[in-house]
Amino acid sequence: MRLSIALLLLAMTHAPAIGADPPARPRLRELGVRPGVLPPGPRNAITDVEGVRVGHATLVRGETVRTGVTAILPHPGNLFQEKVPGAVFVGNGFGKLTGSTQVRELGQIETPILLSSTLNVFRVADALVDWMLALPGNESVTSVNPLVGETNDGRLNDGRSRPVGRDEVFGALRSASGGEVEEGSVGAGTGTVAFGWKGGIGTSSRRLPETLGGWTVGALVQSNFGGVLTIDGLPVGKALGRHVLQGELGGGDGSIMIVLATDAPLDARALERLAARGIMGVARTGAAGSNGSGDYAIAFSTHPALRSRHGETGVRPRPLVPTEGLSPLFLAAIEATEEAVCNSLLRATTVSGNGTTIEAIPIDALRRLIAAREPQPPRGGD
């Protein structure tokens, strides 16, 4: 029997009842799926890049508020005083990313990167400015470029209420740590939907072998978009009968925010190219790239020698990975982003809000699809 027919029959015959997922939601590798050829870092998270920290504030209120904010800090110091090289790549510009024009012009990021919901962006940006101005050493600062992105969580959350404010932003920033990253229906991913299932926050990483520099690339995503879900080549959306064209021709609008971190010494030009590979990683998951999808990737390097000190005007030598050495990093970005999207779905839980319930992807059905797949050749991504 052909693989596609077998997968479809398994999905139809063994689909679990709604809400039947086990309490413990696995990450992708816990299901035995290891996409790509490069190995992950020890946490398989963006925090595998030394110095990077992540924090969340999750806001669940009454029957209509299901939202939050997620903070990514490139290093634990004062980012305005020690800016990191950064870049933005726009896959589809239907969205809001405050501060992006200055990043593209100067090639620098001078605040933490915050993610939230669409109409909260402006409140979050305002609170981030308050945070930055209050940092020791910034007493005379009169211009700050807050970098804040979003996806629209309006199916599960009353976005017009704009509930995320200073308390939530400060809470996410204060809670940021370099340890394990909480994924799924948390922070900026509390109310998101992806591929018709509950989306959310997901993360992954890849580490190059020492012969290729030994650098790490980490990805964090806020998934909220449509398409036909594919997991490591497995046509999950097709097999489970849930995809962008099912019952709603032209549906599947939404967005994704991708944040890529690396310890490799890359300048803004190389980081923009790295960010573009994040979009390629999303494409591997079956994204539809619809008209209403705001697809943005932000990339930065944590390499200490590339930080720009505020007020610095002198010339100093800076190491850079040569152009011919970028290809392994590009592959790392693609693989880490692909797996981060999958983790965002797998770790998400079923959420009800704003008069709607969005189910988490059924783990038992997914296990059966994986088990039915033809044996795969061994690969290096353990």
Coordinates of C-alpha atoms in Angstrom, one line a residue:
M1 CA 0.0 0.0 0.0
R2 CA 1.3 3.4 -0.9
L3 CA 2.5 5.5 2.0
S4 CA 0.1 8.4 1.5
I5 CA -2.9 6.0 1.5
A6 CA -1.7 4.2 4.6
L7 CA -1.2 7.5 6.4
L8 CA -4.7 8.7 5.5
L9 CA -6.3 5.4 6.6
L10 CA -4.5 5.5 9.9
A11 CA -5.6 9.0 10.6
M12 CA -9.2 8.3 9.7
T13 CA -9.4 5.0 11.7
H14 CA -7.5 6.0 14.8
A15 CA -8.2 9.7 15.2
P16 CA -8.5 10.3 19.0
A17 CA -11.5 12.1 20.6
I18 CA -11.2 15.8 21.0
G19 CA -9.3 16.7 24.1
A20 CA -7.8 13.1 24.4
D21 CA -4.2 14.2 24.4
P22 CA -2.1 13.0 27.3
P23 CA -1.2 15.5 30.0
A24 CA 2.5 15.6 29.1
R25 CA 3.0 17.2 25.7
P26 CA 6.2 16.1 24.1
R27 CA 8.7 18.0 22.0
L28 CA 9.4 16.7 18.5
R29 CA 12.5 14.7 19.4
E30 CA 10.6 12.9 22.1
L31 CA 8.6 11.4 19.3
G32 CA 11.7 10.1 17.7
V33 CA 11.7 12.7 14.9
R34 CA 15.0 14.4 14.3
P35 CA 14.7 16.8 11.3
G36 CA 17.8 17.8 9.5
V37 CA 21.4 16.6 9.7
L38 CA 23.0 19.0 12.3
P39 CA 22.8 18.2 16.0
P40 CA 21.1 20.5 18.4
G41 CA 22.6 22.2 21.4
P42 CA 22.2 20.8 25.0
R43 CA 18.8 22.4 25.5
N44 CA 17.7 22.4 21.9
A45 CA 16.7 26.0 22.4
I46 CA 17.7 29.6 21.5
T47 CA 19.3 29.8 25.0
D48 CA 22.0 27.4 23.8
V49 CA 23.6 30.6 22.4
E50 CA 25.5 31.8 25.3
G51 CA 24.1 34.9 27.0
V52 CA 20.7 34.7 25.4
R53 CA 17.8 34.8 27.8
V54 CA 14.0 34.3 27.3
G55 CA 11.1 35.3 29.5
H56 CA 7.3 35.2 29.3
A57 CA 4.3 36.9 30.8
T58 CA 1.0 35.1 30.2
L59 CA -2.3 36.9 30.5
V60 CA -5.5 34.8 31.0
R61 CA -8.4 36.9 32.2
G62 CA -12.1 36.0 32.3
E63 CA -13.5 34.5 29.1
T64 CA -12.0 36.8 26.5
V65 CA -8.3 37.5 27.3
R66 CA -5.8 34.9 26.1
T67 CA -2.5 36.7 25.3
G68 CA 0.9 37.8 26.6
V69 CA 4.4 38.9 25.9
T70 CA 7.6 37.1 25.2
A71 CA 11.0 38.8 25.7
I72 CA 14.3 37.7 24.1
L73 CA 17.5 39.3 25.5
P74 CA 20.6 39.0 23.4
H75 CA 22.9 39.4 26.4
P76 CA 22.5 40.1 30.1
G77 CA 24.0 43.6 30.0
N78 CA 22.7 47.0 29.0
L79 CA 21.8 46.6 25.3
F80 CA 21.7 50.3 24.6
Q81 CA 25.2 50.7 25.9
E82 CA 26.4 47.5 24.2
K83 CA 24.4 47.1 21.0
V84 CA 24.5 43.8 19.1
P85 CA 24.7 43.5 15.3
G86 CA 21.3 42.6 14.0
A87 CA 19.1 42.5 10.9
V88 CA 15.5 42.1 9.8
F89 CA 14.2 40.1 6.9
V90 CA 10.6 40.5 5.7
G91 CA 9.0 37.5 4.1
N92 CA 5.6 39.1 3.8
G93 CA 5.0 42.5 5.3
F94 CA 1.4 42.3 6.5
G95 CA 2.3 43.0 10.1
K96 CA 3.7 45.4 12.7
L97 CA 7.4 45.4 13.6
T98 CA 8.3 48.6 15.4
G99 CA 11.9 49.7 15.2
S100 CA 12.6 47.6 12.1
T101 CA 13.7 50.6 9.9
Q102 CA 16.4 51.7 12.3
V103 CA 17.7 48.1 12.6
R104 CA 17.9 47.8 8.8
E105 CA 19.6 51.2 8.5
L106 CA 22.2 50.8 11.2
G107 CA 22.5 47.1 11.5
Q108 CA 22.2 47.2 15.3
I109 CA 19.7 46.1 18.0
E110 CA 19.7 48.2 21.1
T111 CA 16.8 46.8 23.1
P112 CA 15.4 43.4 24.0
I113 CA 13.2 41.9 21.3
L114 CA 9.6 41.6 22.5
L115 CA 6.8 39.7 20.9
S116 CA 3.1 40.2 21.6
S117 CA -0.3 40.5 19.9
T118 CA -1.2 42.9 17.1
L119 CA -2.8 45.9 18.9
N120 CA -0.6 45.4 22.0
V121 CA 2.5 46.2 20.0
F122 CA 2.3 50.0 20.7
R123 CA 1.7 49.6 24.4
V124 CA 4.5 47.0 24.7
A125 CA 6.9 49.3 22.8
D126 CA 6.0 52.2 25.2
A127 CA 6.7 50.0 28.2
L128 CA 10.0 48.8 26.7
V129 CA 11.1 52.4 26.4
D130 CA 10.3 52.9 30.1
W131 CA 12.4 49.8 30.9
M132 CA 15.4 51.0 28.9
L133 CA 15.4 54.6 30.1
A134 CA 15.4 53.3 33.8
L135 CA 18.5 51.2 33.3
P136 CA 21.6 52.4 35.1
G137 CA 23.8 54.2 32.6
N138 CA 20.9 55.4 30.5
E139 CA 20.2 58.6 32.5
S140 CA 21.0 60.9 29.6
V141 CA 19.5 58.8 26.8
T142 CA 16.9 60.7 24.7
S143 CA 16.3 58.2 21.9
V144 CA 15.6 54.5 22.1
N145 CA 14.5 52.1 19.3
P146 CA 12.2 49.5 20.8
L147 CA 12.0 46.3 18.6
V148 CA 8.6 44.8 19.1
G149 CA 6.8 42.3 16.8
E150 CA 3.4 40.6 16.8
T151 CA 1.0 38.1 15.5
N152 CA -2.8 38.5 15.6
D153 CA -4.4 36.2 18.3
G154 CA -7.9 37.6 17.7
R155 CA -9.6 34.2 17.4
L156 CA -8.9 33.3 21.1
N157 CA -8.3 36.8 22.5
D158 CA -10.1 40.1 22.5
G159 CA -7.4 42.1 20.8
R160 CA -9.3 45.3 21.0
S161 CA -9.1 45.3 24.8
R162 CA -5.2 45.7 24.5
P163 CA -4.6 44.2 27.9
V164 CA -0.8 43.8 27.8
G165 CA 0.9 46.7 29.5
R166 CA 3.8 47.8 31.7
D167 CA 3.4 45.1 34.3
E168 CA 3.4 42.3 31.8
V169 CA 6.4 43.7 29.9
F170 CA 8.4 44.2 33.0
G171 CA 7.4 40.8 34.3
A172 CA 8.6 39.1 31.1
L173 CA 11.9 41.0 31.1
R174 CA 12.6 40.3 34.8
S175 CA 11.8 36.6 34.4
A176 CA 14.1 36.1 31.4
S177 CA 16.7 33.4 32.0
G178 CA 19.2 31.4 30.1
G179 CA 17.8 28.0 31.1
E180 CA 15.0 25.9 29.6
V181 CA 12.5 27.8 27.5
E182 CA 8.9 27.3 28.2
E183 CA 7.0 26.6 24.9
G184 CA 3.5 26.3 23.6
S185 CA 0.5 28.3 24.9
V186 CA 2.6 30.8 26.9
G187 CA 3.6 34.5 26.6
A188 CA 3.1 35.8 23.1
G189 CA 1.9 32.3 22.0
T190 CA -1.0 32.1 24.5
G191 CA -3.7 32.9 21.9
T192 CA -2.1 31.9 18.6
V193 CA -3.3 29.3 16.0
A194 CA -1.1 27.5 13.4
F195 CA -2.2 25.1 10.7
G196 CA -5.6 24.9 12.3
W197 CA -4.3 23.7 15.6
K198 CA -3.2 25.6 18.7
G199 CA 0.1 27.3 17.9
G200 CA 2.4 29.1 20.3
I201 CA 6.1 29.6 21.2
G202 CA 8.6 27.1 20.0
T203 CA 12.4 26.9 20.0
S204 CA 15.3 24.8 18.8
S205 CA 19.0 25.1 18.1
R206 CA 21.8 23.6 15.9
R207 CA 25.5 23.4 16.6
L208 CA 28.1 23.2 13.9
P209 CA 31.0 20.8 14.2
E210 CA 34.3 22.3 15.2
T211 CA 35.7 21.8 11.7
L212 CA 33.0 24.4 10.6
G213 CA 33.6 26.8 13.5
G214 CA 31.6 25.1 16.3
W215 CA 29.1 28.0 16.2
T216 CA 25.5 27.7 17.5
V217 CA 22.4 29.0 15.9
G218 CA 19.2 29.2 18.0
A219 CA 15.6 29.9 16.8
L220 CA 12.5 31.0 18.7
V221 CA 9.2 31.4 16.9
Q222 CA 5.7 32.7 17.6
S223 CA 3.6 30.5 15.3
N224 CA 0.2 31.8 14.1
F225 CA -0.2 31.0 10.4
G226 CA -1.8 28.6 7.9
G227 CA -0.8 26.0 5.4
V228 CA -0.6 22.2 5.1
L229 CA 1.5 21.0 8.0
T230 CA 4.5 18.9 7.2
I231 CA 6.7 17.5 9.9
D232 CA 10.1 16.3 8.7
G233 CA 8.6 15.5 5.3
L234 CA 5.6 13.7 6.8
P235 CA 2.3 15.2 5.3
V236 CA 0.5 15.5 8.7
G237 CA -2.0 18.2 7.7
K238 CA -3.0 16.2 4.6
A239 CA -3.2 12.9 6.5
L240 CA -5.2 14.3 9.4
G241 CA -7.5 16.3 7.1
R242 CA -6.7 19.7 8.5
H243 CA -5.2 22.2 6.2
V244 CA -5.5 25.6 4.6
L245 CA -8.0 24.7 1.9
Q246 CA -10.3 22.4 3.9
G247 CA -13.7 23.9 3.8
E248 CA -12.4 27.5 3.4
L249 CA -10.9 28.3 0.0
G250 CA -8.2 31.0 0.5
G251 CA -8.1 30.7 4.3
G252 CA -5.1 30.4 6.5
D253 CA -4.1 34.0 7.1
G254 CA -1.9 34.6 10.1
S255 CA 1.7 35.5 10.9
I256 CA 4.9 34.2 12.2
M257 CA 7.7 35.9 14.1
I258 CA 11.1 34.3 14.0
V259 CA 14.1 35.3 16.1
L260 CA 17.5 33.8 15.3
A261 CA 20.5 34.1 17.6
T262 CA 24.1 33.0 16.9
D263 CA 27.4 33.3 18.6
A264 CA 29.1 33.4 15.2
P265 CA 30.8 36.7 14.4
L266 CA 28.4 38.0 11.7
D267 CA 27.8 41.5 10.5
A268 CA 24.4 43.0 9.7
R269 CA 24.6 41.9 6.0
A270 CA 25.4 38.3 6.8
L271 CA 22.7 38.4 9.5
E272 CA 20.1 39.5 7.0
R273 CA 20.9 36.6 4.9
L274 CA 20.7 34.3 7.9
A275 CA 17.3 35.7 8.7
A276 CA 16.1 34.9 5.2
R277 CA 16.9 31.3 5.9
G278 CA 14.5 31.4 8.8
I279 CA 11.7 31.9 6.3
M280 CA 13.0 28.8 4.4
G281 CA 12.7 26.8 7.6
V282 CA 9.0 27.9 7.9
A283 CA 8.4 26.9 4.3
R284 CA 9.6 23.3 5.2
T285 CA 6.7 23.0 7.6
G286 CA 4.1 23.6 4.8
A287 CA 3.4 27.3 5.3
A288 CA 1.0 28.8 2.7
G289 CA 2.5 32.3 2.6
S290 CA -0.9 33.8 2.4
N291 CA -1.8 37.4 1.6
G292 CA -2.6 38.2 5.2
S293 CA 0.4 36.5 6.8
G294 CA 3.0 38.8 8.4
D295 CA 6.2 36.8 8.2
Y296 CA 9.3 38.4 9.8
A297 CA 12.7 37.2 10.9
I298 CA 15.1 39.0 13.2
A299 CA 18.6 37.8 13.5
F300 CA 21.5 38.9 15.8
S301 CA 25.0 37.9 16.8
T302 CA 26.1 37.7 20.4
H303 CA 29.8 37.7 19.6
P304 CA 31.3 40.2 22.2
A305 CA 33.9 41.6 19.7
L306 CA 31.1 42.9 17.4
R307 CA 29.1 44.8 20.0
S308 CA 28.9 48.6 19.4
R309 CA 29.6 50.6 22.5
H310 CA 27.4 53.7 22.8
G311 CA 29.3 56.8 21.7
E312 CA 32.2 54.8 20.3
T313 CA 33.8 56.5 17.2
G314 CA 37.2 54.8 17.0
V315 CA 38.3 52.1 14.6
R316 CA 39.0 48.7 15.9
P317 CA 39.4 45.2 14.3
R318 CA 36.4 42.9 14.3
P319 CA 36.5 39.2 13.4
L320 CA 33.9 38.0 10.8
V321 CA 33.0 34.7 9.3
P322 CA 33.9 35.0 5.7
T323 CA 31.2 34.9 3.1
E324 CA 32.3 31.5 1.8
G325 CA 31.9 30.1 5.3
L326 CA 28.2 31.1 5.8
S327 CA 26.5 28.1 4.2
P328 CA 26.6 25.8 7.3
L329 CA 25.1 28.6 9.4
F330 CA 22.4 29.0 6.8
L331 CA 21.5 25.4 7.0
A332 CA 21.5 25.6 10.8
A333 CA 19.0 28.4 10.7
I334 CA 16.7 26.5 8.4
E335 CA 16.8 23.4 10.5
A336 CA 16.4 25.2 13.8
T337 CA 13.4 27.2 12.6
E338 CA 11.7 24.2 11.1
E339 CA 12.0 22.3 14.4
A340 CA 11.0 25.3 16.5
V341 CA 7.7 25.6 14.6
C342 CA 7.0 21.9 15.2
N343 CA 7.8 22.3 18.9
S344 CA 5.4 25.3 19.1
L345 CA 2.6 23.0 18.0
L346 CA 3.5 19.9 20.0
R347 CA 3.9 21.8 23.3
A348 CA 0.8 23.9 22.9
T349 CA -2.3 22.9 24.8
T350 CA -6.0 23.2 23.9
V351 CA -7.2 26.7 24.7
S352 CA -10.7 28.2 24.9
G353 CA -11.3 31.9 24.8
N354 CA -13.3 34.7 23.2
G355 CA -16.1 32.2 22.4
T356 CA -13.7 29.8 20.5
T357 CA -11.9 26.6 21.3
I358 CA -8.7 25.7 19.4
E359 CA -7.6 22.1 19.9
A360 CA -3.9 21.1 20.3
I361 CA -2.6 18.8 17.7
P362 CA -3.5 15.2 18.7
I363 CA -0.3 13.5 19.9
D364 CA -1.6 9.9 19.6
A365 CA -2.6 10.3 16.0
L366 CA 0.7 11.9 15.3
R367 CA 2.5 9.0 16.9
R368 CA 0.7 6.6 14.6
L369 CA 1.6 8.6 11.5
I370 CA 5.2 8.6 12.5
A371 CA 5.2 4.9 13.2
A372 CA 3.6 4.2 9.8
R373 CA 6.3 6.0 7.9
E374 CA 8.8 4.0 6.0
P375 CA 12.1 3.6 7.9
Q376 CA 14.4 6.6 7.5
P377 CA 18.1 6.4 7.0
P378 CA 20.3 7.4 10.0
R379 CA 21.2 11.0 10.2
G380 CA 23.5 13.2 12.3
G381 CA 20.9 15.3 14.0
D382 CA 20.7 13.4 17.3

